[in-house]
Amino acid sequence: MAPHYVHMFEGIFSRPRPWLFGHLYLPGGSKNLGAASYELSSGSRAPLIGTLAQVTRAVRLRDGKFLILATAITRFKVSRCVQELPYSVADVELFEDVEMLEGFNQPALTAVMQAAPADTSISSLMSAGTAAAREACAAVSWAWLRGYELRVAGQQEWPGPGPREGESDLETHMIVQELMAHGVSEVLPLPDGVVIGRVNLGEVSAAADAAQQKALQSAFEALQPGHAAEDAATAAAAVASSDVDAAAGIVSLNTMGERGV
C-alpha cells in the first residue's frame, strides 16, 4: 500500500465506524494523482464512477502498512472534487435504483404541484419534481444501505477502536492468516443467506418510509413563498447533509477516495 493511502486509512480509522471509502480506477496508478488530465472532473481522462466500500477488518503490519478486508456496498458517481493530493476526496452521488426512482416520480411531482405558487412554469415544476423524486429515492436507498447493507458488513467487523496489530512478527502473521481465512471462507458465502434474519427488516423499512416523507417535505418547504421552484433540490440536499443519522435525503456523501490500478 502506497504511503499516501496509508495516510488516508489512518484518517479513516481515527473516525467512528462505519469505516467507508470510495474506490475508483486510476489509469497509470498513483503516478497520475494530481495530474491535470486525470483530475476528478467532467471532461478529464479519469473515470468518475466508483464503488463505495466498508472496511470490516484491518491489520497494521510491522512496517506500518495495512492489510484490509472491505465489503463493496454500492456504486457512486463523483459530483465534485474536494481534494486531489495526497489522495482524492470528493462529494459523490449514490446511484439510484431505476425502478425505485420511477416509482417516486408521480408522488414527487404531485407534492411539488400542491406546494408551488400558481404562476410557476411547467418547466420549473418538472425540474423541481425530478429533484424531489431523486431526493426521496436517495433517502430511501440510504436508509436501506445504512440499515441493512452496512449492518450486515458490520457484523463481520473485528471489535476494537482500530486495526489489529501484533506485538511480534509471529503474532502479526497469525492475525494476517485469520483475516485471509475469513476473507476466503466466510465472506464469499454471505449472499446465500447466512445473515438473513439477523437484521430487523421492519425497522429498516420504517426508517426508509420516514426518510421518504422527510425528503418530500424538504421539497415542499422549498416551494413555499419566498423560494423559487428550482431551489427544491438545493434545499432538500441541505436538509439531507445536516441530518445523515436520521437517514434524510442523502444524495451526496463526502468520501475519501482510493484511486489505483
PDB file of N, CA and C in Angstrom, residues 32-97:
ATOM      1  N   ASN A  32      -0.305   9.245 -11.494  1.00  0.00           N
ATOM      2  CA  ASN A  32      -1.176  10.230 -12.143  1.00  0.00           C
ATOM      3  C   ASN A  32      -2.048  11.002 -11.159  1.00  0.00           C
ATOM      4  N   LEU A  33      -1.911  10.732  -9.855  1.00  0.00           N
ATOM      5  CA  LEU A  33      -2.632  11.533  -8.871  1.00  0.00           C
ATOM      6  C   LEU A  33      -2.182  12.982  -8.961  1.00  0.00           C
ATOM      7  N   GLY A  34      -3.125  13.900  -9.036  1.00  0.00           N
ATOM      8  CA  GLY A  34      -2.790  15.316  -9.113  1.00  0.00           C
ATOM      9  C   GLY A  34      -2.530  15.820 -10.506  1.00  0.00           C
ATOM     10  N   ALA A  35      -2.424  14.928 -11.494  1.00  0.00           N
ATOM     11  CA  ALA A  35      -2.203  15.354 -12.873  1.00  0.00           C
ATOM     12  C   ALA A  35      -3.475  15.995 -13.417  1.00  0.00           C
ATOM     13  N   ALA A  36      -3.322  17.115 -14.115  1.00  0.00           N
ATOM     14  CA  ALA A  36      -4.485  17.859 -14.603  1.00  0.00           C
ATOM     15  C   ALA A  36      -5.371  17.007 -15.501  1.00  0.00           C
ATOM     16  N   SER A  37      -4.770  16.137 -16.304  1.00  0.00           N
ATOM     17  CA  SER A  37      -5.560  15.340 -17.247  1.00  0.00           C
ATOM     18  C   SER A  37      -6.332  14.221 -16.560  1.00  0.00           C
ATOM     19  N   TYR A  38      -6.011  13.960 -15.274  1.00  0.00           N
ATOM     20  CA  TYR A  38      -6.700  12.908 -14.545  1.00  0.00           C
ATOM     21  C   TYR A  38      -7.412  13.444 -13.308  1.00  0.00           C
ATOM     22  N   GLU A  39      -7.681  14.739 -13.270  1.00  0.00           N
ATOM     23  CA  GLU A  39      -8.403  15.281 -12.124  1.00  0.00           C
ATOM     24  C   GLU A  39      -9.843  14.784 -12.131  1.00  0.00           C
ATOM     25  N   LEU A  40     -10.434  14.728 -10.945  1.00  0.00           N
ATOM     26  CA  LEU A  40     -11.794  14.209 -10.820  1.00  0.00           C
ATOM     27  C   LEU A  40     -12.806  15.262 -11.246  1.00  0.00           C
ATOM     28  N   SER A  41     -12.965  15.428 -12.529  1.00  0.00           N
ATOM     29  CA  SER A  41     -13.920  16.401 -13.057  1.00  0.00           C
ATOM     30  C   SER A  41     -14.389  15.938 -14.425  1.00  0.00           C
ATOM     31  N   SER A  42     -15.556  16.414 -14.813  1.00  0.00           N
ATOM     32  CA  SER A  42     -16.114  16.055 -16.111  1.00  0.00           C
ATOM     33  C   SER A  42     -15.189  16.518 -17.227  1.00  0.00           C
ATOM     34  N   GLY A  43     -14.946  15.655 -18.189  1.00  0.00           N
ATOM     35  CA  GLY A  43     -14.100  16.003 -19.311  1.00  0.00           C
ATOM     36  C   GLY A  43     -12.661  15.540 -19.166  1.00  0.00           C
ATOM     37  N   SER A  44     -12.263  15.121 -17.975  1.00  0.00           N
ATOM     38  CA  SER A  44     -10.901  14.627 -17.803  1.00  0.00           C
ATOM     39  C   SER A  44     -10.834  13.157 -18.228  1.00  0.00           C
ATOM     40  N   ARG A  45      -9.642  12.587 -18.156  1.00  0.00           N
ATOM     41  CA  ARG A  45      -9.457  11.190 -18.542  1.00  0.00           C
ATOM     42  C   ARG A  45      -9.718  10.240 -17.374  1.00  0.00           C
ATOM     43  N   ALA A  46     -10.053  10.786 -16.232  1.00  0.00           N
ATOM     44  CA  ALA A  46     -10.263   9.955 -15.048  1.00  0.00           C
ATOM     45  C   ALA A  46     -11.690   9.401 -15.007  1.00  0.00           C
ATOM     46  N   PRO A  47     -11.857   8.119 -14.739  1.00  0.00           N
ATOM     47  CA  PRO A  47     -13.208   7.578 -14.523  1.00  0.00           C
ATOM     48  C   PRO A  47     -13.841   8.242 -13.300  1.00  0.00           C
ATOM     49  N   LEU A  48     -15.133   8.526 -13.390  1.00  0.00           N
ATOM     50  CA  LEU A  48     -15.842   9.184 -12.292  1.00  0.00           C
ATOM     51  C   LEU A  48     -16.834   8.256 -11.605  1.00  0.00           C
ATOM     52  N   ILE A  49     -16.900   7.011 -12.055  1.00  0.00           N
ATOM     53  CA  ILE A  49     -17.782   6.016 -11.451  1.00  0.00           C
ATOM     54  C   ILE A  49     -16.938   5.098 -10.576  1.00  0.00           C
ATOM     55  N   GLY A  50     -17.339   4.942  -9.329  1.00  0.00           N
ATOM     56  CA  GLY A  50     -16.574   4.112  -8.412  1.00  0.00           C
ATOM     57  C   GLY A  50     -17.453   3.295  -7.500  1.00  0.00           C
ATOM     58  N   THR A  51     -16.835   2.667  -6.527  1.00  0.00           N
ATOM     59  CA  THR A  51     -17.533   1.791  -5.584  1.00  0.00           C
ATOM     60  C   THR A  51     -17.323   2.278  -4.156  1.00  0.00           C
ATOM     61  N   LEU A  52     -18.425   2.409  -3.419  1.00  0.00           N
ATOM     62  CA  LEU A  52     -18.352   2.719  -2.000  1.00  0.00           C
ATOM     63  C   LEU A  52     -18.132   1.417  -1.248  1.00  0.00           C
ATOM     64  N   ALA A  53     -17.112   1.388  -0.397  1.00  0.00           N
ATOM     65  CA  ALA A  53     -16.771   0.165   0.326  1.00  0.00           C
ATOM     66  C   ALA A  53     -16.661   0.442   1.819  1.00  0.00           C
ATOM     67  N   GLN A  54     -16.860  -0.607   2.604  1.00  0.00           N
ATOM     68  CA  GLN A  54     -16.765  -0.521   4.058  1.00  0.00           C
ATOM     69  C   GLN A  54     -15.674  -1.456   4.544  1.00  0.00           C
ATOM     70  N   VAL A  55     -14.729  -0.927   5.304  1.00  0.00           N
ATOM     71  CA  VAL A  55     -13.681  -1.750   5.887  1.00  0.00           C
ATOM     72  C   VAL A  55     -14.289  -2.548   7.044  1.00  0.00           C
ATOM     73  N   THR A  56     -14.130  -3.854   6.999  1.00  0.00           N
ATOM     74  CA  THR A  56     -14.642  -4.698   8.074  1.00  0.00           C
ATOM     75  C   THR A  56     -13.522  -5.216   8.972  1.00  0.00           C
ATOM     76  N   ARG A  57     -12.345  -5.451   8.395  1.00  0.00           N
ATOM     77  CA  ARG A  57     -11.216  -5.920   9.194  1.00  0.00           C
ATOM     78  C   ARG A  57      -9.933  -5.324   8.639  1.00  0.00           C
ATOM     79  N   ALA A  58      -9.020  -5.005   9.520  1.00  0.00           N
ATOM     80  CA  ALA A  58      -7.749  -4.423   9.093  1.00  0.00           C
ATOM     81  C   ALA A  58      -6.644  -4.832  10.045  1.00  0.00           C
ATOM     82  N   VAL A  59      -5.459  -5.053   9.473  1.00  0.00           N
ATOM     83  CA  VAL A  59      -4.275  -5.394  10.250  1.00  0.00           C
ATOM     84  C   VAL A  59      -3.197  -4.364   9.947  1.00  0.00           C
ATOM     85  N   ARG A  60      -2.606  -3.811  10.993  1.00  0.00           N
ATOM     86  CA  ARG A  60      -1.463  -2.930  10.807  1.00  0.00           C
ATOM     87  C   ARG A  60      -0.208  -3.805  10.818  1.00  0.00           C
ATOM     88  N   LEU A  61       0.500  -3.842   9.707  1.00  0.00           N
ATOM     89  CA  LEU A  61       1.689  -4.671   9.586  1.00  0.00           C
ATOM     90  C   LEU A  61       2.866  -4.048  10.322  1.00  0.00           C
ATOM     91  N   ARG A  62       3.915  -4.821  10.488  1.00  0.00           N
ATOM     92  CA  ARG A  62       5.060  -4.371  11.277  1.00  0.00           C
ATOM     93  C   ARG A  62       5.788  -3.202  10.619  1.00  0.00           C
ATOM     94  N   ASP A  63       5.655  -3.055   9.305  1.00  0.00           N
ATOM     95  CA  ASP A  63       6.303  -1.939   8.604  1.00  0.00           C
ATOM     96  C   ASP A  63       5.405  -0.709   8.514  1.00  0.00           C
ATOM     97  N   GLY A  64       4.222  -0.730   9.183  1.00  0.00           N
ATOM     98  CA  GLY A  64       3.327   0.419   9.195  1.00  0.00           C
ATOM     99  C   GLY A  64       2.241   0.385   8.134  1.00  0.00           C
ATOM    100  N   LYS A  65       2.322  -0.528   7.195  1.00  0.00           N
ATOM    101  CA  LYS A  65       1.296  -0.641   6.168  1.00  0.00           C
ATOM    102  C   LYS A  65       0.083  -1.386   6.715  1.00  0.00           C
ATOM    103  N   PHE A  66      -0.987  -1.418   5.919  1.00  0.00           N
ATOM    104  CA  PHE A  66      -2.215  -2.082   6.329  1.00  0.00           C
ATOM    105  C   PHE A  66      -2.564  -3.217   5.370  1.00  0.00           C
ATOM    106  N   LEU A  67      -3.155  -4.251   5.909  1.00  0.00           N
ATOM    107  CA  LEU A  67      -3.839  -5.269   5.125  1.00  0.00           C
ATOM    108  C   LEU A  67      -5.310  -5.141   5.478  1.00  0.00           C
ATOM    109  N   ILE A  68      -6.142  -4.913   4.474  1.00  0.00           N
ATOM    110  CA  ILE A  68      -7.528  -4.526   4.719  1.00  0.00           C
ATOM    111  C   ILE A  68      -8.498  -5.471   4.019  1.00  0.00           C
ATOM    112  N   LEU A  69      -9.561  -5.834   4.733  1.00  0.00           N
ATOM    113  CA  LEU A  69     -10.676  -6.579   4.156  1.00  0.00           C
ATOM    114  C   LEU A  69     -11.871  -5.641   4.103  1.00  0.00           C
ATOM    115  N   ALA A  70     -12.413  -5.427   2.920  1.00  0.00           N
ATOM    116  CA  ALA A  70     -13.517  -4.477   2.745  1.00  0.00           C
ATOM    117  C   ALA A  70     -14.655  -5.133   1.975  1.00  0.00           C
ATOM    118  N   THR A  71     -15.864  -4.623   2.199  1.00  0.00           N
ATOM    119  CA  THR A  71     -17.063  -5.104   1.521  1.00  0.00           C
ATOM    120  C   THR A  71     -17.612  -3.999   0.630  1.00  0.00           C
ATOM    121  N   ALA A  72     -17.805  -4.296  -0.647  1.00  0.00           N
ATOM    122  CA  ALA A  72     -18.400  -3.323  -1.569  1.00  0.00           C
ATOM    123  C   ALA A  72     -19.865  -3.123  -1.206  1.00  0.00           C
ATOM    124  N   ILE A  73     -20.297  -1.859  -1.170  1.00  0.00           N
ATOM    125  CA  ILE A  73     -21.663  -1.532  -0.746  1.00  0.00           C
ATOM    126  C   ILE A  73     -22.539  -1.110  -1.921  1.00  0.00           C
ATOM    127  N   THR A  74     -22.087  -0.115  -2.676  1.00  0.00           N
ATOM    128  CA  THR A  74     -22.883   0.381  -3.799  1.00  0.00           C
ATOM    129  C   THR A  74     -21.995   1.209  -4.708  1.00  0.00           C
ATOM    130  N   ARG A  75     -22.518   1.569  -5.866  1.00  0.00           N
ATOM    131  CA  ARG A  75     -21.761   2.405  -6.801  1.00  0.00           C
ATOM    132  C   ARG A  75     -22.071   3.885  -6.577  1.00  0.00           C
ATOM    133  N   PHE A  76     -21.144   4.731  -6.997  1.00  0.00           N
ATOM    134  CA  PHE A  76     -21.352   6.168  -6.904  1.00  0.00           C
ATOM    135  C   PHE A  76     -20.741   6.868  -8.109  1.00  0.00           C
ATOM    136  N   LYS A  77     -21.131   8.131  -8.272  1.00  0.00           N
ATOM    137  CA  LYS A  77     -20.538   8.995  -9.299  1.00  0.00           C
ATOM    138  C   LYS A  77     -20.009  10.245  -8.624  1.00  0.00           C
ATOM    139  N   VAL A  78     -18.802  10.638  -8.980  1.00  0.00           N
ATOM    140  CA  VAL A  78     -18.199  11.839  -8.406  1.00  0.00           C
ATOM    141  C   VAL A  78     -18.955  13.065  -8.911  1.00  0.00           C
ATOM    142  N   SER A  79     -19.401  13.914  -7.990  1.00  0.00           N
ATOM    143  CA  SER A  79     -20.088  15.145  -8.374  1.00  0.00           C
ATOM    144  C   SER A  79     -19.195  16.373  -8.205  1.00  0.00           C
ATOM    145  N   ARG A  80     -18.266  16.323  -7.240  1.00  0.00           N
ATOM    146  CA  ARG A  80     -17.368  17.466  -7.026  1.00  0.00           C
ATOM    147  C   ARG A  80     -16.113  16.994  -6.313  1.00  0.00           C
ATOM    148  N   CYS A  81     -14.966  17.359  -6.878  1.00  0.00           N
ATOM    149  CA  CYS A  81     -13.694  17.013  -6.244  1.00  0.00           C
ATOM    150  C   CYS A  81     -13.373  18.048  -5.170  1.00  0.00           C
ATOM    151  N   VAL A  82     -13.042  17.597  -3.980  1.00  0.00           N
ATOM    152  CA  VAL A  82     -12.695  18.474  -2.864  1.00  0.00           C
ATOM    153  C   VAL A  82     -11.188  18.566  -2.690  1.00  0.00           C
ATOM    154  N   GLN A  83     -10.492  17.467  -2.985  1.00  0.00           N
ATOM    155  CA  GLN A  83      -9.045  17.402  -2.772  1.00  0.00           C
ATOM    156  C   GLN A  83      -8.453  16.380  -3.737  1.00  0.00           C
ATOM    157  N   GLU A  84      -7.305  16.698  -4.318  1.00  0.00           N
ATOM    158  CA  GLU A  84      -6.628  15.779  -5.231  1.00  0.00           C
ATOM    159  C   GLU A  84      -5.430  15.098  -4.581  1.00  0.00           C
ATOM    160  N   LEU A  85      -4.684  15.815  -3.762  1.00  0.00           N
ATOM    161  CA  LEU A  85      -3.469  15.287  -3.149  1.00  0.00           C
ATOM    162  C   LEU A  85      -3.495  15.481  -1.640  1.00  0.00           C
ATOM    163  N   PRO A  86      -2.859  14.607  -0.868  1.00  0.00           N
ATOM    164  CA  PRO A  86      -2.073  13.424  -1.291  1.00  0.00           C
ATOM    165  C   PRO A  86      -2.932  12.246  -1.719  1.00  0.00           C
ATOM    166  N   TYR A  87      -4.247  12.339  -1.512  1.00  0.00           N
ATOM    167  CA  TYR A  87      -5.194  11.357  -2.008  1.00  0.00           C
ATOM    168  C   TYR A  87      -6.481  12.107  -2.310  1.00  0.00           C
ATOM    169  N   SER A  88      -7.348  11.506  -3.068  1.00  0.00           N
ATOM    170  CA  SER A  88      -8.551  12.198  -3.528  1.00  0.00           C
ATOM    171  C   SER A  88      -9.656  12.186  -2.467  1.00  0.00           C
ATOM    172  N   VAL A  89     -10.344  13.310  -2.345  1.00  0.00           N
ATOM    173  CA  VAL A  89     -11.543  13.434  -1.527  1.00  0.00           C
ATOM    174  C   VAL A  89     -12.601  14.096  -2.397  1.00  0.00           C
ATOM    175  N   ALA A  90     -13.810  13.560  -2.405  1.00  0.00           N
ATOM    176  CA  ALA A  90     -14.833  14.090  -3.301  1.00  0.00           C
ATOM    177  C   ALA A  90     -16.218  13.946  -2.706  1.00  0.00           C
ATOM    178  N   ASP A  91     -17.113  14.812  -3.156  1.00  0.00           N
ATOM    179  CA  ASP A  91     -18.541  14.624  -2.909  1.00  0.00           C
ATOM    180  C   ASP A  91     -19.049  13.703  -4.006  1.00  0.00           C
ATOM    181  N   VAL A  92     -19.817  12.697  -3.633  1.00  0.00           N
ATOM    182  CA  VAL A  92     -20.291  11.728  -4.610  1.00  0.00           C
ATOM    183  C   VAL A  92     -21.789  11.544  -4.494  1.00  0.00           C
ATOM    184  N   GLU A  93     -22.387  11.102  -5.581  1.00  0.00           N
ATOM    185  CA  GLU A  93     -23.813  10.773  -5.607  1.00  0.00           C
ATOM    186  C   GLU A  93     -23.956   9.265  -5.740  1.00  0.00           C
ATOM    187  N   LEU A  94     -24.748   8.675  -4.849  1.00  0.00           N
ATOM    188  CA  LEU A  94     -25.008   7.253  -4.949  1.00  0.00           C
ATOM    189  C   LEU A  94     -25.954   6.983  -6.121  1.00  0.00           C
ATOM    190  N   PHE A  95     -25.738   5.896  -6.810  1.00  0.00           N
ATOM    191  CA  PHE A  95     -26.608   5.536  -7.924  1.00  0.00           C
ATOM    192  C   PHE A  95     -27.980   5.117  -7.411  1.00  0.00           C
ATOM    193  N   GLU A  96     -29.018   5.683  -8.011  1.00  0.00           N
ATOM    194  CA  GLU A  96     -30.369   5.301  -7.622  1.00  0.00           C
ATOM    195  C   GLU A  96     -30.791   4.037  -8.355  1.00  0.00           C
ATOM    196  N   ASP A  97     -31.656   3.276  -7.726  1.00  0.00           N
ATOM    197  CA  ASP A  97     -32.302   2.159  -8.385  1.00  0.00           C
ATOM    198  C   ASP A  97     -33.320   2.734  -9.374  1.00  0.00           C
TER     199      ASP A  97
END
